[in-house]
Coordinates of C-alpha atoms and ligand atoms in Angstrom, one line a residue:
M1 CA 90.8 190.9 154.3
Y2 CA 91.4 187.4 155.4
S3 CA 91.8 185.3 158.5
I4 CA 93.9 182.1 158.8
G5 CA 93.4 179.2 161.2
I6 CA 96.1 176.6 161.7
D7 CA 95.6 173.4 163.6
S8 CA 98.8 171.5 164.3
G9 CA 98.0 168.0 165.4
S10 CA 100.0 164.9 166.3
V11 CA 99.8 163.6 162.8
A12 CA 98.7 166.4 160.5
T13 CA 98.9 170.1 160.4
K14 CA 95.9 171.7 158.8
G15 CA 95.3 175.3 157.7
V16 CA 92.3 177.3 156.4
L17 CA 92.3 180.7 154.6
F18 CA 89.0 182.4 155.3
N19 CA 87.0 185.5 154.5
G20 CA 83.5 184.6 155.6
S21 CA 83.8 181.5 153.4
I22 CA 86.6 178.9 153.0
I23 CA 89.1 180.2 150.3
K24 CA 91.6 177.4 150.6
E25 CA 92.5 174.5 152.9
I26 CA 95.8 172.7 153.2
T27 CA 96.7 169.5 155.1
I28 CA 100.3 168.3 155.5
P29 CA 102.0 165.8 157.8
T30 CA 103.2 167.4 161.0
G31 CA 106.5 165.4 161.0
W32 CA 109.0 166.1 163.8
S33 CA 108.5 169.9 163.9
P34 CA 105.0 171.4 164.4
K35 CA 106.7 174.8 164.0
M36 CA 108.0 174.0 160.6
A37 CA 104.8 172.4 159.5
S38 CA 102.7 175.3 160.7
E39 CA 105.0 177.8 158.9
E40 CA 104.8 175.8 155.7
V41 CA 101.0 175.7 155.9
L42 CA 100.8 179.5 156.5
N43 CA 103.2 180.3 153.6
R44 CA 101.5 178.0 151.2
L45 CA 98.0 179.3 152.0
I46 CA 99.2 182.8 151.2
K47 CA 101.3 181.9 148.2
E48 CA 99.0 179.4 146.5
S49 CA 96.0 181.8 146.9
N50 CA 98.0 184.7 145.4
I51 CA 97.1 187.0 148.2
Q52 CA 99.2 189.6 150.0
K53 CA 100.4 188.7 153.5
E54 CA 99.3 192.2 154.8
H55 CA 95.7 191.3 153.9
V56 CA 95.7 188.5 156.5
K57 CA 94.5 190.4 159.5
K58 CA 94.3 187.6 162.1
I59 CA 96.1 184.3 162.4
I60 CA 94.8 181.9 165.1
G61 CA 96.6 178.7 166.2
T62 CA 95.2 175.6 167.7
G63 CA 96.0 171.9 168.2
Y64 CA 98.8 170.4 170.4
G65 CA 101.4 172.2 168.3
R66 CA 99.9 175.7 168.9
V67 CA 102.6 176.4 171.4
S68 CA 105.1 176.3 168.6
M69 CA 103.6 179.0 166.4
P70 CA 105.4 182.3 167.1
F71 CA 103.6 184.0 164.2
V72 CA 100.0 183.7 165.5
D73 CA 97.9 186.5 167.0
K74 CA 96.3 184.2 169.5
T75 CA 96.1 180.5 170.4
I76 CA 92.8 178.8 171.3
T77 CA 92.1 175.2 172.5
E78 CA 91.0 172.7 169.9
I79 CA 87.8 172.1 171.8
T80 CA 86.6 175.6 171.2
C81 CA 87.9 175.6 167.6
H82 CA 86.2 172.3 166.8
A83 CA 82.9 173.6 168.2
K84 CA 83.2 176.8 166.1
G85 CA 84.2 174.9 162.9
A86 CA 81.4 172.3 163.2
H87 CA 78.8 175.1 164.0
F88 CA 80.0 177.1 160.9
L89 CA 79.6 174.1 158.6
N90 CA 76.3 172.9 160.1
P91 CA 74.5 175.2 162.6
T92 CA 72.2 172.4 163.7
V93 CA 75.1 170.4 165.2
Q94 CA 74.9 170.0 169.0
T95 CA 77.2 167.0 169.7
I96 CA 80.6 166.4 168.1
L97 CA 82.7 163.2 168.1
D98 CA 86.2 164.1 167.0
I99 CA 88.8 161.3 166.5
G100 CA 92.2 162.5 165.6
G101 CA 95.7 161.0 165.6
Q102 CA 96.3 160.7 169.3
D103 CA 93.1 161.6 171.1
S104 CA 89.4 161.4 170.8
K105 CA 86.8 163.7 172.3
V106 CA 83.1 164.5 172.5
I107 CA 81.9 168.1 172.7
K108 CA 78.4 169.4 173.4
I109 CA 77.7 172.8 171.9
D110 CA 74.8 175.2 172.2
E111 CA 72.9 176.7 169.2
D112 CA 75.5 179.5 168.9
G113 CA 78.4 177.0 168.7
N114 CA 79.6 177.6 172.3
V115 CA 81.0 174.7 174.2
I116 CA 78.7 173.4 177.0
D117 CA 80.6 170.3 178.0
F118 CA 83.3 168.0 176.7
L119 CA 85.1 164.7 177.4
M120 CA 88.5 163.7 176.1
N121 CA 90.4 160.5 175.8
D122 CA 94.1 161.4 175.5
K123 CA 95.5 158.7 177.8
C124 CA 95.2 155.7 175.5
A125 CA 95.9 155.1 171.8
A126 CA 93.0 152.7 171.4
G127 CA 90.1 154.5 169.8
T128 CA 92.4 157.0 168.1
G129 CA 93.9 157.3 164.7
R130 CA 97.1 155.9 166.1
F131 CA 95.3 152.6 166.7
L132 CA 94.3 152.6 163.0
Q133 CA 97.8 153.4 161.9
V134 CA 99.3 150.6 163.9
M135 CA 96.7 148.1 162.7
A136 CA 97.0 149.2 159.0
N137 CA 100.7 148.8 159.3
V138 CA 100.3 145.2 160.6
L139 CA 98.1 144.5 157.6
G140 CA 100.8 146.0 155.3
K141 CA 98.3 148.7 154.2
D142 CA 97.7 152.5 154.6
V143 CA 94.9 153.8 156.8
S144 CA 93.2 155.2 153.7
D145 CA 93.0 151.6 152.3
L146 CA 90.9 150.3 155.3
D147 CA 87.6 151.4 153.7
L148 CA 88.0 149.2 150.7
L149 CA 89.6 146.4 152.7
T150 CA 86.5 145.9 154.8
K151 CA 84.4 145.2 151.7
G152 CA 82.3 142.0 152.2
G153 CA 83.9 141.4 155.6
E154 CA 82.2 140.0 158.7
P155 CA 83.8 141.8 161.7
E156 CA 86.2 139.6 163.5
P157 CA 86.1 140.7 167.1
I158 CA 89.3 142.3 168.4
T159 CA 89.1 141.7 172.1
S160 CA 92.2 143.4 173.4
M161 CA 91.6 146.8 175.0
C162 CA 95.2 147.9 174.5
T163 CA 96.7 148.9 171.1
V164 CA 99.9 147.0 171.7
F165 CA 98.0 143.8 172.6
A166 CA 95.5 144.3 169.8
E167 CA 98.5 144.4 167.4
S168 CA 99.6 141.0 168.7
E169 CA 96.0 139.8 168.4
V170 CA 95.8 140.9 164.8
I171 CA 99.1 139.2 164.0
S172 CA 97.7 135.9 165.5
L173 CA 94.5 136.3 163.4
L174 CA 96.5 136.7 160.2
A175 CA 98.5 133.6 161.2
K176 CA 95.3 131.7 161.7
G177 CA 94.3 132.6 158.1
I178 CA 91.3 134.8 159.1
P179 CA 90.3 136.7 155.9
L180 CA 91.8 140.2 155.7
E181 CA 88.4 141.8 155.1
N182 CA 87.1 140.3 158.4
I183 CA 90.1 141.6 160.4
A184 CA 89.8 145.0 158.8
S185 CA 86.1 145.1 159.6
G186 CA 86.9 144.0 163.2
I187 CA 89.4 146.9 163.5
I188 CA 86.8 149.4 162.2
H189 CA 84.2 148.0 164.7
S190 CA 86.7 148.3 167.5
I191 CA 87.4 152.0 166.9
G192 CA 83.6 152.5 166.4
N193 CA 82.9 150.9 169.8
R194 CA 85.4 153.2 171.4
G195 CA 83.9 156.3 169.8
V196 CA 80.4 155.2 170.9
S197 CA 81.5 154.5 174.5
L198 CA 82.8 158.1 174.6
L199 CA 79.5 159.4 173.2
D200 CA 77.5 157.3 175.7
R201 CA 79.3 159.1 178.6
I202 CA 77.6 162.4 177.5
S203 CA 73.9 162.7 176.7
I204 CA 73.8 162.8 172.9
V205 CA 71.8 165.7 171.4
D206 CA 71.0 165.7 167.7
V207 CA 72.6 166.6 165.3
V208 CA 75.7 164.6 165.9
A209 CA 78.8 165.5 163.8
F210 CA 81.8 163.2 163.4
T211 CA 85.1 165.1 162.7
G212 CA 88.9 164.5 162.6
G213 CA 91.0 162.5 160.2
V214 CA 89.4 159.1 161.3
A215 CA 86.0 160.3 160.1
K216 CA 87.4 159.9 156.6
I217 CA 86.8 156.2 156.8
N218 CA 83.4 156.0 155.2
V219 CA 82.4 152.6 156.6
L220 CA 82.9 153.9 160.1
K221 CA 79.9 156.3 159.6
K222 CA 77.5 153.4 159.2
V223 CA 79.1 151.4 162.1
I224 CA 78.6 154.3 164.5
E225 CA 75.1 155.2 163.2
E226 CA 73.9 151.6 163.8
K227 CA 75.3 151.6 167.3
I228 CA 73.9 155.0 168.4
E229 CA 70.7 154.6 166.3
K230 CA 71.1 158.1 164.9
N231 CA 72.3 159.6 161.7
I232 CA 75.6 161.4 161.9
Y233 CA 76.8 164.4 159.9
I234 CA 80.3 164.2 158.5
P235 CA 81.8 167.4 156.9
E236 CA 83.2 167.0 153.4
N237 CA 86.7 167.4 154.8
S238 CA 86.3 166.2 158.4
Q239 CA 90.0 166.8 159.1
I240 CA 90.1 170.6 158.8
V241 CA 87.2 171.4 161.2
G242 CA 89.5 172.6 164.0
A243 CA 91.5 174.8 161.6
L244 CA 88.3 176.2 160.2
G245 CA 87.0 177.0 163.6
A246 CA 90.3 178.9 164.4
A247 CA 89.8 180.8 161.1
V248 CA 86.2 181.6 162.0
I249 CA 87.2 182.9 165.4
G250 CA 89.9 185.1 163.7
W251 CA 87.3 186.4 161.3
E252 CA 84.9 187.3 164.1
K253 CA 87.7 189.3 165.7
I254 CA 88.4 191.2 162.5
E255 CA 84.7 192.0 162.1
Ligands
LIG301 P1 95.7 165.1 164.6 O1 95.0 166.5 164.7 O2 96.0 164.5 165.9 O3 96.9 165.2 163.7 P2 93.8 164.3 162.6 O4 92.4 164.8 162.9 O5 94.5 165.1 161.6 O6 94.7 164.2 163.9 O7 93.7 162.8 162.1 C1 94.8 162.0 161.9 C2 94.4 160.6 161.8 O8 93.4 160.5 160.8 C3 95.5 159.6 161.4 O9 96.0 159.0 162.6 C4 94.8 158.6 160.5 O10 94.5 157.4 161.3 C5 93.5 159.2 160.1 N1 93.4 159.5 158.7 C6 93.9 160.5 158.0 N2 93.6 160.5 156.7 C7 92.9 159.4 156.5 C8 92.2 158.7 155.4 N3 92.3 159.2 154.2 N4 91.6 157.6 155.6 C9 91.5 157.1 156.9 N5 92.1 157.6 158.0 C10 92.7 158.8 157.8

């Protein structure tokens, strides 16, 4: 028997096949259709794992695209799913900072992985993966290049609070000949500051986990750790935590 969790986000659709442990995980771009992306993830999870569809007893959908998944048994908010997923990976986690493509959130959970409180920024692109994508684009790079780009850089302050103005600011910095590594480092610090301000609005209880696609930027870990003066835990694949949580909830229902 298996459960499947599918998290269709603004940028990426993630899926996890689960039977008490993670059997397989898949991440693909959401593109223009969360429905098509979710169906592709579901079909690939089953096909590439060589299992029979009938053996999947529960499918749980989450993420903003969860309303476009006619094949799921149930939909659950990403807040609950992130909490479950992070708790499954590390039961000591009590605070989660999640930065995805179009929102960022902090979630406080109890020792059983239940949500106690949460705060969300879904009104402004600054402090989200979208900000990074816009900035990487101005630098003519991919977001996955930002890690290496910051090497040896001294963070150049990015003062604009708005993504659109920050984009113009970065263009001006490039025109002034500010080294790329300093600008890249400034971009990382800017998103780090946003994450920390969100964390500051909730009392941080150890252990703090950092999840979402943006947590894949290794240098961001150190930036946030220095600012909050605490170590943070980043799952091996930070992007699939919501999908994993959905799969765990499905599995609990089967059991
Ligand atoms: P959503 O659920 O909204 O689709 P995700 O949690 O999947 O968001 O994260 C998507 C964001 O993660 C992208 O906007 C991008 O900025 C960032 N991201 C994804 N992969 C990487 C990577 N390899 N390196 C750096 N950032 C990444």
